[in-house]
Short mmCIF file of C-alpha atoms in Angstrom, two decimals:
data_model
loop_
_atom_site.label_atom_id
_atom_site.label_comp_id
_atom_site.label_asym_id
_atom_site.label_seq_id
_atom_site.Cartn_x
_atom_site.Cartn_y
_atom_site.Cartn_z
CA MET Q 17 70.64 -21.86 44.45
CA LYS Q 18 70.22 -18.04 44.16
CA GLY Q 19 72.20 -17.97 40.79
CA TYR Q 20 69.95 -20.78 39.54
CA SER Q 21 66.69 -18.83 40.40
CA LEU Q 22 68.08 -15.79 38.72
CA ALA Q 23 68.69 -18.02 35.44
CA TRP Q 24 65.11 -19.11 35.41
CA PHE Q 25 63.84 -15.63 35.87
CA ALA Q 26 65.99 -14.38 33.08
CA LEU Q 27 64.79 -17.23 30.80
CA ALA Q 28 61.11 -16.40 31.63
CA LEU Q 29 61.57 -12.73 30.99
CA LEU Q 30 63.21 -13.43 27.55
CA ILE Q 31 60.16 -15.69 26.54
CA LEU Q 32 57.87 -12.86 27.49
CA ILE Q 33 59.79 -10.37 25.46
CA VAL Q 34 59.99 -12.64 22.35
CA THR Q 35 56.20 -13.80 22.45
CA GLY Q 36 54.56 -10.62 23.75
CA PRO Q 37 54.83 -8.42 20.51
CA ALA Q 38 53.75 -11.30 18.30
CA ARG Q 39 50.71 -11.74 20.26
CA ALA Q 40 50.06 -7.98 20.36
CA GLN Q 41 50.28 -7.92 16.66
CA ALA Q 42 47.98 -10.84 15.87
CA PRO Q 43 44.66 -9.30 14.68
CA ALA Q 44 41.61 -10.27 16.48
CA PRO Q 45 39.30 -12.39 14.09
CA ARG Q 46 36.60 -10.12 12.58
CA ALA Q 47 32.99 -11.31 11.84
CA GLN Q 48 32.38 -11.18 8.03
CA ALA Q 49 29.45 -9.13 7.16
CA PRO Q 50 26.74 -11.39 5.25
CA ALA Q 51 26.79 -10.50 1.66
CA VAL Q 52 23.61 -9.71 -0.14
CA ALA Q 53 22.97 -12.38 -2.95
CA LYS Q 54 23.28 -10.93 -6.33
CA THR Q 55 19.97 -11.62 -7.71
CA ASP Q 56 17.93 -9.39 -9.94
CA TYR Q 57 17.43 -6.98 -7.08
CA VAL Q 58 17.02 -3.57 -8.31
CA LEU Q 59 18.85 -0.72 -6.37
CA GLY Q 60 16.63 2.12 -5.25
CA ALA Q 61 16.35 5.22 -3.23
CA GLY Q 62 17.38 4.65 0.48
CA ASP Q 63 19.53 1.69 -0.26
CA ILE Q 64 23.01 2.00 1.35
CA VAL Q 65 25.79 0.36 -0.75
CA ARG Q 66 29.30 -0.32 -0.16
CA VAL Q 67 31.67 -0.16 -3.33
CA THR Q 68 34.86 -1.87 -3.36
CA VAL Q 69 37.52 -2.21 -6.20
CA PHE Q 70 39.94 -4.97 -6.00
CA GLN Q 71 43.56 -3.88 -5.13
CA SER Q 72 42.28 -0.09 -5.09
CA PRO Q 73 41.11 0.81 -1.65
CA GLU Q 74 41.20 4.47 -2.50
CA LEU Q 75 38.19 3.86 -4.61
CA SER Q 76 36.05 2.24 -2.02
CA LEU Q 77 32.81 4.06 -1.27
CA GLU Q 78 29.92 3.64 1.05
CA ALA Q 79 26.89 5.86 0.21
CA ARG Q 80 23.05 6.03 0.37
CA ILE Q 81 21.38 6.04 -3.04
CA PRO Q 82 19.30 9.35 -3.11
CA GLU Q 83 15.89 9.80 -4.77
CA THR Q 84 17.70 10.78 -7.94
CA GLY Q 85 19.47 7.48 -8.07
CA VAL Q 86 22.89 9.32 -8.67
CA VAL Q 87 25.87 8.74 -6.45
CA ASN Q 88 29.14 10.83 -6.57
CA TYR Q 89 31.89 8.22 -7.26
CA PRO Q 90 35.66 8.98 -7.05
CA LEU Q 91 37.22 9.78 -10.34
CA LEU Q 92 33.94 9.32 -12.26
CA GLY Q 93 31.88 11.92 -10.69
CA ALA Q 94 27.98 11.47 -10.93
CA VAL Q 95 27.22 7.84 -11.65
CA THR Q 96 23.52 6.58 -11.81
CA LEU Q 97 23.05 3.44 -9.84
CA GLY Q 98 19.44 3.73 -8.92
CA GLY Q 99 17.21 1.48 -11.13
CA LEU Q 100 20.21 -0.90 -11.93
CA THR Q 101 20.54 -4.49 -10.68
CA ILE Q 102 23.68 -5.04 -8.40
CA SER Q 103 25.54 -6.65 -11.27
CA GLN Q 104 24.53 -3.85 -13.72
CA ALA Q 105 25.66 -1.22 -11.26
CA GLU Q 106 29.13 -3.14 -10.85
CA GLN Q 107 29.45 -3.12 -14.71
CA ARG Q 108 28.68 0.57 -15.00
CA ILE Q 109 31.39 1.61 -12.52
CA ALA Q 110 33.88 -0.90 -14.04
CA ASN Q 111 33.16 0.41 -17.42
CA GLY Q 112 33.77 3.99 -16.28
CA LEU Q 113 37.00 3.13 -14.70
CA LEU Q 114 38.10 1.30 -17.82
CA THR Q 115 36.93 4.01 -20.31
CA GLY Q 116 38.59 6.78 -18.26
CA LYS Q 117 41.94 4.72 -18.39
CA PHE Q 118 42.15 4.88 -14.47
CA LEU Q 119 42.46 1.08 -14.22
CA LYS Q 120 43.38 -1.68 -16.72
CA GLN Q 121 41.07 -4.44 -15.47
CA PRO Q 122 38.70 -3.07 -12.81
CA GLN Q 123 36.99 -5.62 -10.55
CA VAL Q 124 34.15 -3.84 -8.84
CA SER Q 125 32.03 -5.43 -6.15
CA ILE Q 126 28.97 -3.86 -4.61
CA LEU Q 127 27.48 -4.95 -1.16
CA VAL Q 128 24.07 -3.73 -0.23
CA THR Q 129 24.44 -3.06 3.58
CA GLN Q 130 20.94 -1.77 4.03
CA LEU Q 131 17.90 -2.18 1.91
CA ARG Q 132 15.27 0.53 1.87
CA GLY Q 133 14.52 1.13 -1.71
CA ALA Q 134 12.55 -1.94 -2.74
CA GLN Q 135 8.89 -2.07 -1.75
CA ALA Q 136 5.97 -4.35 -2.64
CA SER Q 137 2.31 -3.96 -2.20
CA VAL Q 138 -0.38 -6.37 -0.83
CA LEU Q 139 -3.87 -5.47 -1.82
CA GLY Q 140 -7.31 -6.81 -1.38
CA HIS Q 141 -8.53 -9.35 1.18
CA ALA Q 142 -5.31 -9.74 3.18
CA VAL Q 143 -5.25 -9.37 7.00
CA ARG Q 144 -3.02 -6.20 6.77
CA PRO Q 145 -3.10 -4.95 3.23
CA GLY Q 146 -0.48 -2.24 2.52
CA ARG Q 147 3.01 -1.46 1.12
CA TYR Q 148 6.00 -3.24 2.59
CA THR Q 149 9.76 -2.75 2.36
CA LEU Q 150 11.64 -5.75 1.08
CA GLU Q 151 14.33 -5.98 3.69
CA VAL Q 152 16.32 -8.63 1.73
CA THR Q 153 16.90 -9.32 -2.01
CA ASN Q 154 15.45 -12.83 -1.98
CA THR Q 155 12.19 -11.90 -0.29
CA ARG Q 156 9.65 -14.53 -1.38
CA LEU Q 157 5.96 -14.54 -1.69
CA SER Q 158 5.45 -16.33 1.51
CA ASP Q 159 7.58 -13.77 3.26
CA LEU Q 160 5.52 -10.81 1.90
CA MET Q 161 2.20 -12.63 2.83
CA ALA Q 162 3.63 -13.14 6.37
CA LEU Q 163 4.26 -9.45 6.71
CA ALA Q 164 0.65 -8.79 5.62
CA GLY Q 165 -0.77 -11.30 8.12
CA GLY Q 166 -1.84 -13.85 5.62
CA VAL Q 167 -5.10 -14.26 3.71
CA ALA Q 168 -8.09 -12.69 5.51
CA PRO Q 169 -10.96 -15.23 6.45
CA ASP Q 170 -13.00 -13.89 3.34
CA GLY Q 171 -10.01 -13.91 1.05
CA SER Q 172 -9.33 -16.22 -1.76
CA ASP Q 173 -6.29 -18.71 -1.90
CA ILE Q 174 -5.70 -17.78 -5.42
CA LEU Q 175 -3.11 -14.82 -5.44
CA THR Q 176 -2.44 -12.63 -8.34
CA VAL Q 177 1.07 -11.16 -8.63
CA VAL Q 178 1.57 -8.20 -11.00
CA GLY Q 179 4.90 -6.57 -11.70
CA THR Q 180 7.59 -6.22 -14.16
CA ARG Q 181 10.28 -8.80 -15.46
CA ASP Q 182 12.99 -7.97 -17.89
CA GLY Q 183 11.21 -4.67 -18.77
CA LYS Q 184 8.10 -6.45 -19.67
CA PRO Q 185 4.62 -6.55 -17.81
CA PHE Q 186 4.51 -9.65 -15.61
CA ARG Q 187 1.29 -11.25 -14.22
CA THR Q 188 0.78 -14.75 -12.72
CA GLN Q 189 -1.66 -16.45 -10.31
CA ILE Q 190 -0.36 -18.77 -7.58
CA ASP Q 191 -2.36 -21.04 -5.25
CA PHE Q 192 -1.46 -20.07 -1.79
CA ARG Q 193 -2.78 -23.12 -0.21
CA THR Q 194 -0.47 -25.47 -2.09
CA LEU Q 195 2.56 -23.12 -1.93
CA PHE Q 196 4.36 -25.07 0.85
CA ARG Q 197 3.97 -28.51 -0.62
CA SER Q 198 7.23 -30.15 -1.63
CA ASP Q 199 6.22 -30.26 -5.25
CA ALA Q 200 5.17 -26.63 -5.43
CA GLN Q 201 7.93 -24.88 -3.60
CA SER Q 202 9.21 -23.46 -7.03
CA GLN Q 203 5.97 -21.29 -7.03
CA ASP Q 204 7.16 -19.40 -3.93
CA MET Q 205 8.55 -16.75 -6.25
CA VAL Q 206 11.11 -13.78 -5.35
CA ILE Q 207 9.29 -10.62 -4.95
CA GLN Q 208 10.77 -7.64 -6.78
CA ASN Q 209 10.45 -3.91 -6.36
CA ASN Q 210 7.07 -2.53 -7.01
CA ASP Q 211 5.38 -5.92 -7.29
CA VAL Q 212 1.74 -5.91 -6.38
CA VAL Q 213 0.03 -8.98 -4.79
CA TYR Q 214 -3.84 -8.93 -4.97
CA VAL Q 215 -5.95 -11.13 -2.79
CA ASP Q 216 -9.40 -11.62 -4.41
CA ARG Q 217 -12.55 -12.25 -2.42
CA GLN Q 218 -13.21 -15.89 -1.78
CA PRO Q 219 -15.86 -17.09 -4.19
CA GLN Q 220 -19.31 -17.62 -2.66
CA ILE Q 221 -22.58 -19.21 -3.13
CA TYR Q 222 -26.06 -18.46 -1.92
CA ILE Q 223 -28.55 -20.88 -0.38
CA TYR Q 224 -32.03 -20.42 0.65
CA GLY Q 225 -35.34 -22.23 1.15
CA GLU Q 226 -35.73 -25.15 3.58
CA VAL Q 227 -32.36 -25.14 5.09
CA GLN Q 228 -31.35 -24.43 8.75
CA LYS Q 229 -29.02 -21.64 7.88
CA PRO Q 230 -29.85 -19.94 4.61
CA GLY Q 231 -27.54 -17.15 3.44
CA THR Q 232 -24.08 -16.79 1.91
CA LEU Q 233 -21.71 -19.56 2.08
CA ARG Q 234 -17.83 -19.75 1.29
CA LEU Q 235 -17.39 -21.82 -1.88
CA GLU Q 236 -14.81 -24.28 -0.97
CA ARG Q 237 -12.76 -26.23 -3.75
CA GLY Q 238 -14.84 -28.79 -5.41
CA MET Q 239 -17.93 -28.09 -3.17
CA ASN Q 240 -21.09 -29.92 -4.44
CA ILE Q 241 -24.72 -29.44 -3.59
CA LEU Q 242 -24.62 -31.98 -0.93
CA GLN Q 243 -21.66 -30.38 0.84
CA ALA Q 244 -23.55 -26.98 0.55
CA LEU Q 245 -26.49 -28.43 2.25
CA ALA Q 246 -24.25 -29.60 5.04
CA ALA Q 247 -22.58 -26.15 5.21
CA GLY Q 248 -26.03 -24.65 5.58
CA GLY Q 249 -26.98 -26.66 8.60
CA GLY Q 250 -28.94 -29.46 6.73
CA LEU Q 251 -32.45 -29.52 5.71
CA THR Q 252 -35.50 -28.27 7.91
CA PRO Q 253 -38.15 -30.82 8.89
CA ARG Q 254 -40.07 -29.57 5.93
CA GLY Q 255 -37.16 -29.62 3.39
CA THR Q 256 -36.28 -32.22 0.87
CA GLN Q 257 -33.41 -33.09 -1.32
CA ARG Q 258 -35.69 -33.73 -4.42
CA GLY Q 259 -36.01 -30.88 -6.82
CA ILE Q 260 -33.21 -28.72 -5.67
CA ARG Q 261 -32.59 -25.89 -8.13
CA VAL Q 262 -29.42 -23.99 -8.98
CA HIS Q 263 -29.81 -20.51 -10.43
CA ARG Q 264 -26.55 -19.91 -12.50
CA LYS Q 265 -25.81 -16.84 -14.54
CA GLY Q 266 -23.86 -17.54 -17.79
CA ALA Q 267 -21.33 -15.58 -19.54
CA ASP Q 268 -23.94 -13.88 -21.68
CA GLY Q 269 -25.53 -12.63 -18.29
CA VAL Q 270 -28.61 -14.70 -18.65
CA THR Q 271 -29.51 -16.74 -15.56
CA GLN Q 272 -30.21 -20.32 -16.06
CA VAL Q 273 -32.27 -22.67 -13.72
CA LEU Q 274 -30.78 -26.12 -13.51
CA THR Q 275 -31.83 -29.22 -11.54
CA PRO Q 276 -28.51 -30.88 -11.07
CA GLY Q 277 -27.73 -33.94 -8.96
CA LEU Q 278 -26.44 -33.82 -5.36
CA GLN Q 279 -22.82 -34.50 -6.52
CA GLU Q 280 -22.82 -31.71 -9.10
CA PRO Q 281 -20.10 -29.22 -8.42
CA LEU Q 282 -21.12 -25.59 -7.67
CA LEU Q 283 -19.67 -22.50 -9.30
CA PRO Q 284 -19.09 -19.11 -7.89
CA ASP Q 285 -22.24 -17.02 -7.20
CA ASP Q 286 -24.57 -20.02 -7.70
CA VAL Q 287 -27.90 -19.73 -5.93
CA VAL Q 288 -29.16 -22.92 -4.55
CA GLN Q 289 -32.89 -23.25 -3.79
CA VAL Q 290 -34.05 -26.04 -1.45
CA PRO Q 291 -37.80 -26.66 -1.89
CA GLU Q 292 -40.39 -27.71 0.57
CA SER Q 293 -41.57 -31.26 0.67
CA LEU Q 294 -45.22 -31.84 -0.46
CA PHE Q 295 -45.54 -35.06 1.77
#
């Protein structure tokens, strides 16, 4: 029995010797860093990039892009990356390695590990207007407006986005209220470096005369005279719906006095006059 136990012990020890090193050599799984999507994101000062070249680890580089936009890259020296898109920066380094005959077919990949160069501004009637850093390359209009707290109570739902696309001035207007509808999600555009989103003041009308709450009213979409009367608290006991007048300034600056029906839609800056009943 003693010899039998020694044989089992020797067999177990042999298994540990054989399998132990294999287990020690097996590398632990490493989490892959999420790659930044290669959109038309423009590299800027403060961005931290990781440059790798296929089968050439000695050409790997991780650097922060300075204000000058120039990065000192192995073999090539000073290379301007600031102001280029990710794809353009990859191509520039690859062309330099090819032109200098350092590699025959260089395959360059750039990963942006930290974004600090791209910024966009929200101006006008937002809750928190200001300049914001675009933390990811695919920051959309809804994301930027969320950073700014959304549209202020006196702000318009029509947002004006101004910037540059393909080296040309870019300007568009987007309806923020319909931005999240399934048929309008394509309007949730990607915001780029130095874009400016302007939130105008919400259009207003003015109502006075025989209404409960005369003054300034927010002009809702498609608001007509009857709805304006309701928003103004309704008529006073002496008020009447007959003979309501609307003072409207034309494109030539001349104010016209109109007597429209109750279903007539109102325009920005209209002045509604509610008369007193004679009986």
